[in-house]
XYZ file of C-alpha atoms in Angstrom:
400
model
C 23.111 32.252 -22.827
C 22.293 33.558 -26.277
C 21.697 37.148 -27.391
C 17.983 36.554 -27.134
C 18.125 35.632 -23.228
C 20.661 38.604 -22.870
C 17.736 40.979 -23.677
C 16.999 43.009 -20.365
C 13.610 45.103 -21.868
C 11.557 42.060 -23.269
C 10.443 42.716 -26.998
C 6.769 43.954 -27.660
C 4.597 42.322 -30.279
C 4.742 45.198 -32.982
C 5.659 42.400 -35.059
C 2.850 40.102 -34.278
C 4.674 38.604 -31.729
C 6.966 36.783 -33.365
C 10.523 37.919 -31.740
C 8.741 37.879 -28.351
C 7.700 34.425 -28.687
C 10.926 33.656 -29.387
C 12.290 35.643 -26.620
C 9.800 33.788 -23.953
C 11.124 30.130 -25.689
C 14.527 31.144 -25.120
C 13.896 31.555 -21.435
C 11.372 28.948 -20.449
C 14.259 26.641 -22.133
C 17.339 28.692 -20.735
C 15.514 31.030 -17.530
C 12.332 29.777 -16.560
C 13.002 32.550 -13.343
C 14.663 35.189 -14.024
C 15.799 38.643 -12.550
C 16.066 41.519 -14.669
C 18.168 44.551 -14.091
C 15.352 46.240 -12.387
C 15.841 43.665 -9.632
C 12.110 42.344 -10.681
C 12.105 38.316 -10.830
C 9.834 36.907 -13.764
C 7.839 33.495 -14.113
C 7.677 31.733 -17.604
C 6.205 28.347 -17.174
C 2.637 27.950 -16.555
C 3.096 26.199 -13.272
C 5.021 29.176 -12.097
C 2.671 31.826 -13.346
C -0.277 30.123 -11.989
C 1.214 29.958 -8.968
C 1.702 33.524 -8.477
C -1.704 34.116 -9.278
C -3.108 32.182 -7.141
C -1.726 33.247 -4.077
C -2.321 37.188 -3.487
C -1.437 37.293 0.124
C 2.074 36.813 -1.199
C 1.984 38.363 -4.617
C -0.143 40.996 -4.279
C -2.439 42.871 -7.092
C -2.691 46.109 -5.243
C -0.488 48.294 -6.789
C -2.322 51.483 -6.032
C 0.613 53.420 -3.827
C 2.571 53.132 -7.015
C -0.101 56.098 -8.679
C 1.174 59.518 -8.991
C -0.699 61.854 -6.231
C -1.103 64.253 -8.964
C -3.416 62.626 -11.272
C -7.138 59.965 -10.976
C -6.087 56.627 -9.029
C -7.270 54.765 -11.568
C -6.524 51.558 -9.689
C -7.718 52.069 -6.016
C -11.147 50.041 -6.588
C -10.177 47.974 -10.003
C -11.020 44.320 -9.351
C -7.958 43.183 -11.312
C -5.676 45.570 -8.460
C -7.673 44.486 -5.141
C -6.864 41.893 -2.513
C -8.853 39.968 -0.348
C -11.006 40.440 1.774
C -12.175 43.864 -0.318
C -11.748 41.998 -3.375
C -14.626 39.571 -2.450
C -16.519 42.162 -1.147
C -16.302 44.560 -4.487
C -16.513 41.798 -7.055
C -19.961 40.631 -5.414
C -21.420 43.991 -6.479
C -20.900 43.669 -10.156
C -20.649 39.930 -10.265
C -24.819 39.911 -11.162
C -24.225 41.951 -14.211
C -21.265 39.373 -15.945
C -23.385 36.007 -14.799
C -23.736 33.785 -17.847
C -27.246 34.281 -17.943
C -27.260 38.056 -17.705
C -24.716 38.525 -20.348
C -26.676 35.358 -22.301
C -29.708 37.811 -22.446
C -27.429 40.525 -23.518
C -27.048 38.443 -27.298
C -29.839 39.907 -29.093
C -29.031 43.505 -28.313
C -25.077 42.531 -29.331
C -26.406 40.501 -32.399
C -28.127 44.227 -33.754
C -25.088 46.044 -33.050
C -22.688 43.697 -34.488
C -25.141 43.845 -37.874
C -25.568 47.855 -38.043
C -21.734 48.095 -37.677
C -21.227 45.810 -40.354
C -24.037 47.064 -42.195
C -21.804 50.595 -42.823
C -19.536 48.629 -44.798
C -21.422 46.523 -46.682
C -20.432 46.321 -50.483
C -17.025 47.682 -49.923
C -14.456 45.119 -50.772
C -11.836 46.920 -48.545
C -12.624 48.275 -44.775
C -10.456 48.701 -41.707
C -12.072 45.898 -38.995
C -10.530 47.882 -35.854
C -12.963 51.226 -36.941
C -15.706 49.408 -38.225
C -16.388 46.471 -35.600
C -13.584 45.861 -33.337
C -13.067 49.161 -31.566
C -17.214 50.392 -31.428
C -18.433 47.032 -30.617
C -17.096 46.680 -26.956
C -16.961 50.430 -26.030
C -20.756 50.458 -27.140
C -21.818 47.246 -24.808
C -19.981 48.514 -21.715
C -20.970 51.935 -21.882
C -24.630 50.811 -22.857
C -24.176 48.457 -19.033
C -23.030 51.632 -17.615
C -25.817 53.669 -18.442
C -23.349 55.912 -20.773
C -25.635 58.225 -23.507
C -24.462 57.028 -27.217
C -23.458 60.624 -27.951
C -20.981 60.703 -25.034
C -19.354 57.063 -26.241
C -16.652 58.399 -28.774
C -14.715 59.989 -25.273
C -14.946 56.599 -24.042
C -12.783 55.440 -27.028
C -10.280 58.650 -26.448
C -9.964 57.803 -22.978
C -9.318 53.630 -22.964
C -6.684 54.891 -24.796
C -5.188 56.677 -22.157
C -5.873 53.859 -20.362
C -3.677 51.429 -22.210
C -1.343 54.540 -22.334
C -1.064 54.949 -19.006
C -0.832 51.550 -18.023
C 2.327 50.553 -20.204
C 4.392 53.403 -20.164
C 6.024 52.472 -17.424
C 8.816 49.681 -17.910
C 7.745 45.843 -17.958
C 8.283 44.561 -14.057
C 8.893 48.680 -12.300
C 6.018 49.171 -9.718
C 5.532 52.531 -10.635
C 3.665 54.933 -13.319
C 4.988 57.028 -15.456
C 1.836 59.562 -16.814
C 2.475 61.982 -19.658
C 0.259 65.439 -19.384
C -2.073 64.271 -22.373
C -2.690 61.120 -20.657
C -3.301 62.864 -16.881
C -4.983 65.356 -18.579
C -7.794 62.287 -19.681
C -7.794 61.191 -16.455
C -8.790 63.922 -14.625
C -11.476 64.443 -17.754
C -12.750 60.746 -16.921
C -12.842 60.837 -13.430
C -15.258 64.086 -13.852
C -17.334 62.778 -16.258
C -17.729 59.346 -14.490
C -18.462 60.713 -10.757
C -20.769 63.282 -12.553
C -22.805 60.448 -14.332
C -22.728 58.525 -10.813
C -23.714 61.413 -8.560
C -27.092 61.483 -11.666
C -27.785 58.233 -10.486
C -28.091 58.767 -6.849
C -30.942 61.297 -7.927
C -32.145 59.083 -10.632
C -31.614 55.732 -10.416
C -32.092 52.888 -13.174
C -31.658 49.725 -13.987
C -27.891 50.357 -15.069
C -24.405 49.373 -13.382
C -23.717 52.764 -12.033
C -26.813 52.882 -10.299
C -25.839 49.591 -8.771
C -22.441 50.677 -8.186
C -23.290 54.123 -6.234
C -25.953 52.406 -4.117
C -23.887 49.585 -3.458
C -22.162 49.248 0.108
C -19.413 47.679 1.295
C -19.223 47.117 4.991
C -21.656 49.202 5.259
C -20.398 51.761 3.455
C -20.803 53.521 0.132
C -17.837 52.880 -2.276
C -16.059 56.071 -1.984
C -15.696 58.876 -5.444
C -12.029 57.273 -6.151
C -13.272 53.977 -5.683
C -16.689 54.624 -7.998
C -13.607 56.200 -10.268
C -11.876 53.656 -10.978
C -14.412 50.373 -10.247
C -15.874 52.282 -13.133
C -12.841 53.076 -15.469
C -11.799 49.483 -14.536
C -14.803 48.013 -16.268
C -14.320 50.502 -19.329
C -10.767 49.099 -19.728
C -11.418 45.209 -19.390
C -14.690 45.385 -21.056
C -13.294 47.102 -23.959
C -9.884 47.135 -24.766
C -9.454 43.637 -24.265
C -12.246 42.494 -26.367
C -10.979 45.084 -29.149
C -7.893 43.317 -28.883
C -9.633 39.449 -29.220
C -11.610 40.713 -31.737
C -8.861 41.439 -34.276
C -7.176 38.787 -32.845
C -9.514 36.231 -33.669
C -10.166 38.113 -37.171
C -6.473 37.684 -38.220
C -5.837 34.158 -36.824
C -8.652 33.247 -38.731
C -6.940 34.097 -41.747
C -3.583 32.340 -40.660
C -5.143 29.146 -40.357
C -7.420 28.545 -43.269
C -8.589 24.669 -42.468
C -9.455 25.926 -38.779
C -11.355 28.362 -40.990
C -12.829 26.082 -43.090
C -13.635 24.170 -39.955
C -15.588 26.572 -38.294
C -17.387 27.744 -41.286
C -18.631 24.329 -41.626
C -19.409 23.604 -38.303
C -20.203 26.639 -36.106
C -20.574 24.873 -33.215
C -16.904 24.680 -33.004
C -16.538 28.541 -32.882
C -16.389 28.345 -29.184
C -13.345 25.923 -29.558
C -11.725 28.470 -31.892
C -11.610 31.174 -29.883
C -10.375 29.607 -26.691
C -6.728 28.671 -29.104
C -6.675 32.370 -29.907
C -7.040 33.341 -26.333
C -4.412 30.890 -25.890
C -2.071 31.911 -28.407
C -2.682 35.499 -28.640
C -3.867 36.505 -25.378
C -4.654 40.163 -25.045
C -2.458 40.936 -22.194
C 0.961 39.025 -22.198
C 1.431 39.829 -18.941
C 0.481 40.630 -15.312
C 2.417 42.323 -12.643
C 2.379 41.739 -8.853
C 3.863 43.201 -5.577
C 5.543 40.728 -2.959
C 3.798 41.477 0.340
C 6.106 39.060 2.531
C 9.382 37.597 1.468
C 8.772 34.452 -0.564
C 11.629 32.514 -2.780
C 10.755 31.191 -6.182
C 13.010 28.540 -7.722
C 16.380 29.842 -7.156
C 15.616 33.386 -6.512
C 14.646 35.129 -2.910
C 11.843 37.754 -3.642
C 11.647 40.463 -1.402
C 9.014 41.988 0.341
C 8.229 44.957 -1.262
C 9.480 43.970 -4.853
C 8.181 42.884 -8.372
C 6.999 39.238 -9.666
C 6.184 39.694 -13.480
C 3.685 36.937 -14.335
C 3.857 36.040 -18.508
C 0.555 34.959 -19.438
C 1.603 34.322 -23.454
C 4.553 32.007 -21.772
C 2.416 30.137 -19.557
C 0.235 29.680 -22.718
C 2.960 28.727 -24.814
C 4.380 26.249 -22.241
C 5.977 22.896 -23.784
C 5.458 21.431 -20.590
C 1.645 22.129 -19.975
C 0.953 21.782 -23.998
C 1.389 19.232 -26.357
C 2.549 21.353 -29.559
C 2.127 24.563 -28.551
C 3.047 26.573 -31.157
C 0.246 25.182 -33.321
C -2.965 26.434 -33.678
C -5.034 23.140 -32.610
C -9.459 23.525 -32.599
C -9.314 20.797 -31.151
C -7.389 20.978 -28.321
C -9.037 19.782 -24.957
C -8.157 20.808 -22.283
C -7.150 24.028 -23.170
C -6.258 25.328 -19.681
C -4.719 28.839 -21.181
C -4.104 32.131 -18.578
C -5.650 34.491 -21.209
C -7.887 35.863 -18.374
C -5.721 35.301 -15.448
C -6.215 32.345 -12.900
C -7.694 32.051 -9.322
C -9.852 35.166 -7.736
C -9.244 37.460 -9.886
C -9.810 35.940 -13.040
C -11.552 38.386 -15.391
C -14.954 38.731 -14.651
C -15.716 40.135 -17.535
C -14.724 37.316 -19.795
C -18.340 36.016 -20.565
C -18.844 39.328 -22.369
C -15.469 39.154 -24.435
C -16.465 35.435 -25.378
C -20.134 36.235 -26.657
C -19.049 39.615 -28.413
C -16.031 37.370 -30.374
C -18.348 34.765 -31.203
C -21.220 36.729 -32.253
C -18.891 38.755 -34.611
C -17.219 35.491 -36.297
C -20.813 33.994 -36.761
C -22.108 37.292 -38.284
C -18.337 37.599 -40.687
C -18.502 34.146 -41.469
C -22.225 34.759 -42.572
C -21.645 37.838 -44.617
C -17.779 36.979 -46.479
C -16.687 33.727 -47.731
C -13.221 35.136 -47.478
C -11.367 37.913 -45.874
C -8.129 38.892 -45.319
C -5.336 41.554 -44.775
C -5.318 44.244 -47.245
C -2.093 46.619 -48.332
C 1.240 45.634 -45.658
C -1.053 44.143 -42.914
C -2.063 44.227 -39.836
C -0.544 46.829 -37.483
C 0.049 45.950 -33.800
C 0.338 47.695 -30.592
C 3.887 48.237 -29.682
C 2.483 48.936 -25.939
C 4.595 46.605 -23.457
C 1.794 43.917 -21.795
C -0.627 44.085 -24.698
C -1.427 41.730 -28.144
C -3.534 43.005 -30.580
C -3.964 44.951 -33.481
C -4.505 48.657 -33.734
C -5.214 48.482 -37.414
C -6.462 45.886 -39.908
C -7.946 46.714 -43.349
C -9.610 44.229 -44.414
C -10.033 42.777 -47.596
C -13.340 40.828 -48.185
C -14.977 38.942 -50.615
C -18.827 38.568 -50.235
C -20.444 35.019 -49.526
């Protein structure tokens, strides 16, 4: 065992990702299961991972009893943290709204804010791509589905950072959240605002996804304020953040691999193909947690009920086993059977939206610059545990 598989706190990708990569190599190779000092067993090969996924009445999403009492469960109704038979029941309500063709007749509205964002910048020959595009984009589409008033959507920004705040500040593979007052203090400030907004609908109801989501029943009942809470605060988080993150994502793998580049430029149709390697090799959540509900074993290890399975989506991805070359960025590569948006019911429902946003930026970038890259040291990247993705990128670009 080298020093890299002696590591008990897995690294983050502040660096891009490189040392973690490494790190997740090491143990695919050396501890494809492993149990850290926290007692939490995790999964590195894709069969593994997959596995877990797919089976919640073992590994269970539901981590909701681990929330503080003292501050918003933002959890309680999140898809991506219910079981079945709820989970059916609460994905059905918004599943409408993330259809291919609903989110297909959502391009024209995307395509004029994609060009008006871009349009603030034009003739500067150095912009940061996370202010500009990557960061406004997604928290404009999601609050626009939600029914949220454009002067209200900069708190949106403030508070899926708390989000992201809140959900890695606890230790990779502990069941349990560790809040800060600044973050609670969000929370609390969300959860007002969002029940407020709902409890408008009731009185005045639209054509928006809050006024689907407060007249929506389940079982014949009305989703209650927590579960409104965080249904809605789920849909901020995975319709934003995680598109933020592809965004820059795609942006700066772009300019890693200039004859995938050159590819696309030439032939847009293989944009589609492009994006589905960067979800592959920069997916933006590494990785997934979920609580044992009955005693299972997995290889070599006996998981108890009660404790922790950490699933690594960027291993699974990365697996030698499942693909040929995987450290190369491939366009071509088909299948491409990544985990970048989980596996089995709860894959992200929102992942039409992220796909479109992504491809309608690169389309509109590749239109606008025949060049682009990094300006002054480079990209910055979240140092959050669970998360890939830039939280700065100036941009240097050279009209086409």
């Amino acid at each position: 065992m080298n020093d890299e598989t002696a590591l008990q706190q897995p690294p983050t990708t502040v660096d891009g990702g490189r040392r973690l990569l490494s790190w997740l190599t090491t143990m695919r190779r050396d501890q494809p299961i492993w149990r850290d000092d926290t007692g939490s067993v995790h999964v590195f090969r894709h069969r593994e991972v997959a596995a877990v996924l797919s089976d919640p009445a073992t590994f269970s999403s539901d981590v909701s009893q681990a929330a503080p009492d003292d501050v918003p469960n933002f959890v309680e109704g999140s898809l991506a943290a219910t079981d079945p038979p709820r989970h059916r029941k609460l994905r059905r309500i918004v599943s409408e709204a993330f259809t291919p063709k609903t989110v297909a007749e959502l391009q024209p509205r995307i395509v004029e804010l994609t060009t008006g964002l871009l349009d603030e910048v034009a003739g500067r020959a150095e912009w940061d791509f996370v202010e500009t595009l990557s960061n406004p984009l997604p928290v404009t589409v999601i609050a626009e589905l939600l029914g949220i008033p454009v002067a209200d959507q900069p708190k949106f920004r403030r508070w899926a950072e708390a989000a992201i705040t809140a959900t890695n500040e606890a230790q990779v593979g502990e069941a349990e959240f560790h809040i800060n007052d600044w973050v609670a203090e969000q929370l609390r400030e969300m959860q007002d605002y969002l029940l407020s907004h709902a409890k408008r609908r009731l009185d005045d109801p639209t054509g928006d996804l809050m006024t689907r989501l407060v007249t929506a029943e389940v079982d014949g009942e009305k989703l209650t304020d927590n579960e409104l809470f965080s249904f809605a605060a789920d849909l901020l988080f995975a319709g934003h953040i995680t598109t933020t993150m592809l965004l820059g994502n795609s942006v700066v793998a772009a300019h890693e691999n200039p004859e995938a580049l050159a590819e696309i430029r030439a032939d847009r149709s293989r944009v589609p193909m492009f994006i589905e390697e960067v979800l592959r090799t920069r997916p933006p959540i590494t990785l997934t947690n979920r609580l044992v509900r009955q005693g299972a074993r997995i290889g070599e290890f006996d998981v108890r009920e009660g404790g922790m399975v950490v699933a690594w989506l960027l291993s699974g991805n990365h697996d030698e086993e499942k693909f040929s070359e995987p450290e190369v960025f491939d366009l071509h590569r088909d299948p491409n059977p990544h985990l970048a948006f989980g596996h089995g019911i709860h894959f992200c429902i929102g992942a039409p939206l992220g796909r479109l946003e992504t491809r309608i930026a690169l389309n509109l970038l590749l239109d606008r610059y025949q060049g682009w890259g990094p300006a002054g040291e480079g990209p910055v990247f979240h140092d959050a545990g669970g998360l890939f993705g830039v939280s700065q990128l100036r941009l240097t670009t050279t009209p086409a």
